[in-house]
XYZ file of C-alpha atoms in Angstrom:
119
model
C 191.122 94.934 112.157
C 193.702 98.072 112.232
C 197.176 98.689 108.776
C 200.058 99.516 111.490
C 202.305 99.234 108.649
C 204.527 101.973 106.824
C 203.480 104.519 104.989
C 204.662 103.350 102.573
C 203.302 99.586 102.527
C 199.668 101.419 103.202
C 200.454 102.952 99.749
C 201.390 99.739 97.815
C 198.118 97.781 98.989
C 195.861 101.141 97.906
C 198.230 101.161 94.002
C 197.310 97.278 94.035
C 193.646 97.626 95.010
C 192.695 99.673 92.743
C 195.025 97.407 89.621
C 193.257 94.764 90.401
C 189.635 96.422 90.447
C 190.740 98.555 87.502
C 192.050 95.206 85.055
C 188.624 93.159 86.875
C 186.260 96.578 85.452
C 188.287 96.918 81.643
C 187.444 92.534 80.351
C 183.975 92.587 79.943
C 182.987 88.659 82.399
C 180.537 86.609 79.537
C 177.270 85.809 80.473
C 177.094 81.768 81.146
C 174.617 82.383 77.058
C 177.290 83.539 75.370
C 180.630 81.075 76.226
C 177.666 77.889 75.773
C 176.713 79.480 71.637
C 180.892 79.977 71.623
C 182.357 76.651 72.379
C 179.523 75.677 70.333
C 178.181 73.446 73.487
C 173.986 73.418 73.121
C 173.230 73.073 77.079
C 171.659 68.969 74.977
C 175.584 68.612 74.418
C 176.945 69.997 78.373
C 174.012 67.199 79.161
C 176.126 64.504 76.877
C 178.579 65.348 78.085
C 178.058 65.159 82.040
C 175.898 62.041 81.491
C 179.495 59.935 79.825
C 181.413 61.446 82.511
C 178.761 59.674 84.651
C 179.118 56.732 82.952
C 183.269 56.933 82.465
C 182.652 57.188 86.697
C 179.673 54.711 87.315
C 182.250 51.376 85.260
C 185.190 53.287 86.878
C 184.210 53.204 90.305
C 182.220 49.279 89.123
C 185.435 47.732 87.795
C 187.051 49.113 90.903
C 184.107 47.388 93.503
C 184.759 44.072 91.012
C 188.953 44.143 91.868
C 188.047 44.309 95.417
C 185.725 41.909 94.653
C 188.317 39.437 93.402
C 190.450 39.436 95.506
C 188.850 39.405 99.069
C 187.958 36.124 97.479
C 191.192 35.479 96.044
C 192.004 36.161 100.050
C 189.666 34.030 101.212
C 190.656 30.870 98.846
C 193.843 31.138 100.607
C 192.566 31.712 103.789
C 190.767 28.316 103.855
C 193.664 26.512 102.474
C 196.623 27.387 105.444
C 193.759 26.447 106.970
C 193.762 23.121 105.954
C 197.404 22.871 105.913
C 197.064 24.427 110.004
C 194.728 21.625 110.428
C 196.765 19.087 108.464
C 200.417 19.739 110.330
C 198.314 19.449 113.450
C 197.339 16.303 113.388
C 200.267 15.464 112.194
C 201.586 16.581 115.520
C 198.719 14.898 117.744
C 200.545 11.742 115.477
C 204.197 12.717 115.709
C 204.462 14.353 118.541
C 201.591 13.224 121.463
C 200.391 16.627 121.633
C 195.988 17.151 121.699
C 194.801 18.192 118.029
C 193.377 21.043 119.878
C 196.071 22.767 120.824
C 198.313 22.085 118.203
C 196.092 23.341 115.632
C 195.687 27.071 117.625
C 199.648 27.313 117.761
C 199.169 26.573 113.810
C 197.110 29.367 113.564
C 198.688 31.259 115.790
C 201.931 30.798 114.454
C 200.807 31.294 110.288
C 198.214 34.186 111.443
C 199.399 35.612 113.340
C 197.473 38.311 116.278
C 195.248 39.699 113.084
C 194.610 35.710 112.738
C 190.839 34.532 111.334
C 189.717 34.079 114.931
């Protein structure tokens, strides 16, 4: 669009643009091969570093996957134990309270697991 600021602002913007162009022109841009030679990183060393980084990322992904699997396994075991407790309590409710086992079990599961449940 069209610049609608004051003349001082316009002059400042022009001066900054010219200064940026001059600064960019005064600094020589390194060529990629120069960077590799100057930093003592040849193409093989660069490939090795990239391969090592990829191996590290893969190891981290596998560790996170194993941790999630372990947590899921623990959660499954805890849910099975909780269901067994609910079944035992429902059996006691049936014997002591005179209610149907199925009804007592549904109530125990609902109280234990809430709305997230194991349904």
